[in-house]
JSON list of C-alpha atoms in Angstrom, two decimals:
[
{"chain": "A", "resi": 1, "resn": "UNK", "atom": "CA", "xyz": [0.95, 0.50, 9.96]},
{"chain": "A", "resi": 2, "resn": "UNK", "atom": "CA", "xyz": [3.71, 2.25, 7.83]},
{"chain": "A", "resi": 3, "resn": "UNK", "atom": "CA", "xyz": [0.88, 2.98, 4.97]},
{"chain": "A", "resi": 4, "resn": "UNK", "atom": "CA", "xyz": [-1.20, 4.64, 7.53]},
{"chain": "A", "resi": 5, "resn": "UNK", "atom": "CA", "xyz": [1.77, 7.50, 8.05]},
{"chain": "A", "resi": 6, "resn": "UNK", "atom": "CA", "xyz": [1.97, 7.52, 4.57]},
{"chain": "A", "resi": 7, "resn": "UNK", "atom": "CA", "xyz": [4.66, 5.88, 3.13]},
{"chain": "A", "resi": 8, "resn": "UNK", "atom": "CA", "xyz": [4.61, 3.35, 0.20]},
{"chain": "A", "resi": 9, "resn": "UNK", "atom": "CA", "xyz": [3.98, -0.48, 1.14]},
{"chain": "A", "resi": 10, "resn": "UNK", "atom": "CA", "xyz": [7.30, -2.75, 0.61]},
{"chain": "A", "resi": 11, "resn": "UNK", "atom": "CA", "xyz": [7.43, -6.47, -0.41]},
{"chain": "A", "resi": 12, "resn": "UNK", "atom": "CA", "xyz": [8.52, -6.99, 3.20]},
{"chain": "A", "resi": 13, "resn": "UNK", "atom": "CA", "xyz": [5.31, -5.70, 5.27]},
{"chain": "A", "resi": 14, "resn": "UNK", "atom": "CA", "xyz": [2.66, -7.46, 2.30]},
{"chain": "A", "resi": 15, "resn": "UNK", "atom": "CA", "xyz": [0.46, -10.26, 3.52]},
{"chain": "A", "resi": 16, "resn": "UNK", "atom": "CA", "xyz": [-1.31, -11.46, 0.27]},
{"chain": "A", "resi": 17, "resn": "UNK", "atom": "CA", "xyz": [-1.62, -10.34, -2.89]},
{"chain": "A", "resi": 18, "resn": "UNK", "atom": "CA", "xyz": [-4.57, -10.39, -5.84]},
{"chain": "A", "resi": 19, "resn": "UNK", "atom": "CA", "xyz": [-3.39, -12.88, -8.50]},
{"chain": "A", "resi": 20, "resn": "UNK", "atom": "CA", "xyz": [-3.88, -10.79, -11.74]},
{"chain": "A", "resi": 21, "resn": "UNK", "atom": "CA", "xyz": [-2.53, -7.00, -10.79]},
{"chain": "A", "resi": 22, "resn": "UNK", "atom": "CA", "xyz": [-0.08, -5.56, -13.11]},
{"chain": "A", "resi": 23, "resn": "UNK", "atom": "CA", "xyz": [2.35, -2.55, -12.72]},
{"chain": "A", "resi": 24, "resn": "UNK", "atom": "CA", "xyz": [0.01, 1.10, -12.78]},
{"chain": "A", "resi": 25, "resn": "UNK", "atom": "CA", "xyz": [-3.38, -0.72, -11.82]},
{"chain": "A", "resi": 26, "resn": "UNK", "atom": "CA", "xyz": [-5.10, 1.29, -8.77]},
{"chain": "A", "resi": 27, "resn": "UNK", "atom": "CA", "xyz": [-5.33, -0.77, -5.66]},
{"chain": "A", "resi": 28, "resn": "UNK", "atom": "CA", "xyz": [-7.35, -0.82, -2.57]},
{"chain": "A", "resi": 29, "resn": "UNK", "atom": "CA", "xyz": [-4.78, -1.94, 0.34]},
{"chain": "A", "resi": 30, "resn": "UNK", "atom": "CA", "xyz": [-6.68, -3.93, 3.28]},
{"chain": "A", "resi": 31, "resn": "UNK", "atom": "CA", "xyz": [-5.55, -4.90, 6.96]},
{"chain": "A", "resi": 32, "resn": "UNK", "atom": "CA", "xyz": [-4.78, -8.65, 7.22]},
{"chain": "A", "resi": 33, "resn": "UNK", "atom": "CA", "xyz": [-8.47, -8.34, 9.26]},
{"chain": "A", "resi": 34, "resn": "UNK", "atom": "CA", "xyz": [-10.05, -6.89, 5.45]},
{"chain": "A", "resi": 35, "resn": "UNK", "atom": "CA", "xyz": [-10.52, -3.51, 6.84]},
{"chain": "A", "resi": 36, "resn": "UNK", "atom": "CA", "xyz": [-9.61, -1.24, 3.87]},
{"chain": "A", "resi": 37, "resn": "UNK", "atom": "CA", "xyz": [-7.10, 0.90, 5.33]},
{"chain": "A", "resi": 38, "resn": "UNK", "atom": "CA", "xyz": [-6.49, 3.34, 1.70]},
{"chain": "A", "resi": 39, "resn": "UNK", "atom": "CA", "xyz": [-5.26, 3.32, -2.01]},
{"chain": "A", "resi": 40, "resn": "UNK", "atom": "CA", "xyz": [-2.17, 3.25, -4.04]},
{"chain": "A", "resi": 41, "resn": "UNK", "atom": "CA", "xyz": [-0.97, 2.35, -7.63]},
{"chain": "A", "resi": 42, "resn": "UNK", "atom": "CA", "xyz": [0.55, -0.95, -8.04]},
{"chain": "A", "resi": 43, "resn": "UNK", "atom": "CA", "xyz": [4.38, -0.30, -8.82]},
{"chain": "A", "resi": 44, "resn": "UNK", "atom": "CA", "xyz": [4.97, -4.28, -9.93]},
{"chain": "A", "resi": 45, "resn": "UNK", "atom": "CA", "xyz": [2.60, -7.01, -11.31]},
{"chain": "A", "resi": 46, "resn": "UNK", "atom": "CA", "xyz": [1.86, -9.70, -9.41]},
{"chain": "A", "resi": 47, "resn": "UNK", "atom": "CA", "xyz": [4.88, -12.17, -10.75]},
{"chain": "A", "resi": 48, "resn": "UNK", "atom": "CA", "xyz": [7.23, -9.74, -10.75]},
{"chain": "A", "resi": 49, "resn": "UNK", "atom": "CA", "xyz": [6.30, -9.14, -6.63]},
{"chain": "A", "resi": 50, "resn": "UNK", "atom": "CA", "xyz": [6.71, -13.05, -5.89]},
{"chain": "A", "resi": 51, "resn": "UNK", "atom": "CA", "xyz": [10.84, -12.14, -7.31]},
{"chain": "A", "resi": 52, "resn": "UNK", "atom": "CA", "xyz": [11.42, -8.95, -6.05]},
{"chain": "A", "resi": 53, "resn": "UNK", "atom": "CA", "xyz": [13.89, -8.39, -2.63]},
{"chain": "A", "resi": 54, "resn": "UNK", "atom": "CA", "xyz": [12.06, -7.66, 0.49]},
{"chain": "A", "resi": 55, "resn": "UNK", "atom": "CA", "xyz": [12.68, -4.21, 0.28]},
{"chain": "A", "resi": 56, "resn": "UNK", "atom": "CA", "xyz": [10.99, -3.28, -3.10]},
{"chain": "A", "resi": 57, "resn": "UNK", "atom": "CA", "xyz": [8.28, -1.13, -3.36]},
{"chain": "A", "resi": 58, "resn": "UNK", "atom": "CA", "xyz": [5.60, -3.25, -4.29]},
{"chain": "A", "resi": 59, "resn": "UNK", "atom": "CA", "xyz": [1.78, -0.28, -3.94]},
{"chain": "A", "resi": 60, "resn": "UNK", "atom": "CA", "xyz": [2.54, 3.34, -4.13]},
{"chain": "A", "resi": 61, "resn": "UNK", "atom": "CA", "xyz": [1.06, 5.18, -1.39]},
{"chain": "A", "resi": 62, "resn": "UNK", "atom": "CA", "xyz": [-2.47, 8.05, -2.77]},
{"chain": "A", "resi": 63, "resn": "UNK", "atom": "CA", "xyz": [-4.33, 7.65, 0.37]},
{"chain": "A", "resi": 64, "resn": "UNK", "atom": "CA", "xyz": [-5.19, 6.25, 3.56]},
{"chain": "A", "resi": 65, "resn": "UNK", "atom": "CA", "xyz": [-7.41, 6.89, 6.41]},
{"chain": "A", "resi": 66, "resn": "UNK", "atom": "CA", "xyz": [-5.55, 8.51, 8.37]},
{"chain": "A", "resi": 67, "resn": "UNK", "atom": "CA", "xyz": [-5.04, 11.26, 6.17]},
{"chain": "A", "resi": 68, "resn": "UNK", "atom": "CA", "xyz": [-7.12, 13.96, 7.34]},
{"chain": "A", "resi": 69, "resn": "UNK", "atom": "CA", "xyz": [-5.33, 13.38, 10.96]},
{"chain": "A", "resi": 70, "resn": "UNK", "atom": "CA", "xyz": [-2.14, 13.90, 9.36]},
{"chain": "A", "resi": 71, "resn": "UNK", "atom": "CA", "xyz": [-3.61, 17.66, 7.51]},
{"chain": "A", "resi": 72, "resn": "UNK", "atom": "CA", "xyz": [-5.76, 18.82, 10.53]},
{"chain": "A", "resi": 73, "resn": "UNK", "atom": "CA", "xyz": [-3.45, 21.77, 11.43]},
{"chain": "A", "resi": 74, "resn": "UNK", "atom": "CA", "xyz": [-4.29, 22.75, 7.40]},
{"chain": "A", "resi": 75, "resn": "UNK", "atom": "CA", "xyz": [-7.84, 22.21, 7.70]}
]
């Protein structure tokens, strides 16, 4: 729910994560019911996640679907 307000996802709030990702690979980030929710950039690889503390930043937040709620007063 945090990634929806914007903010970057933490080791803490991830359910699963695709085997092969290393640090700076663009990410799709999905509900734990697959609904894609937005995107980020991967700020760990996948073995470095699995040893990080649970408050690491593990995707950093580009976009999500509830962006264009969030900039309506702009629009």
């Amino acid at each position: 729910m945090s990634f929806l307000y914007g903010n970057h996802v933490f080791k803490k709030e991830l359910g699963r994560i695709t085997e092969s990702i290393v640090a700076g690979d663009g990410v799709v980030v999905f509900s734990m019911s697959d609904v894609p929710l937005g995107f980020g950039i991967s700020a760990k690889g996948t073995q470095d996640c699995r040893k990080m503390e649970p408050n690491g930043i593990v995707v950093l937040h580009q976009g999500d679907i509830g962006e264009y709620l969030r900039m309506e007063d702009e629009l």
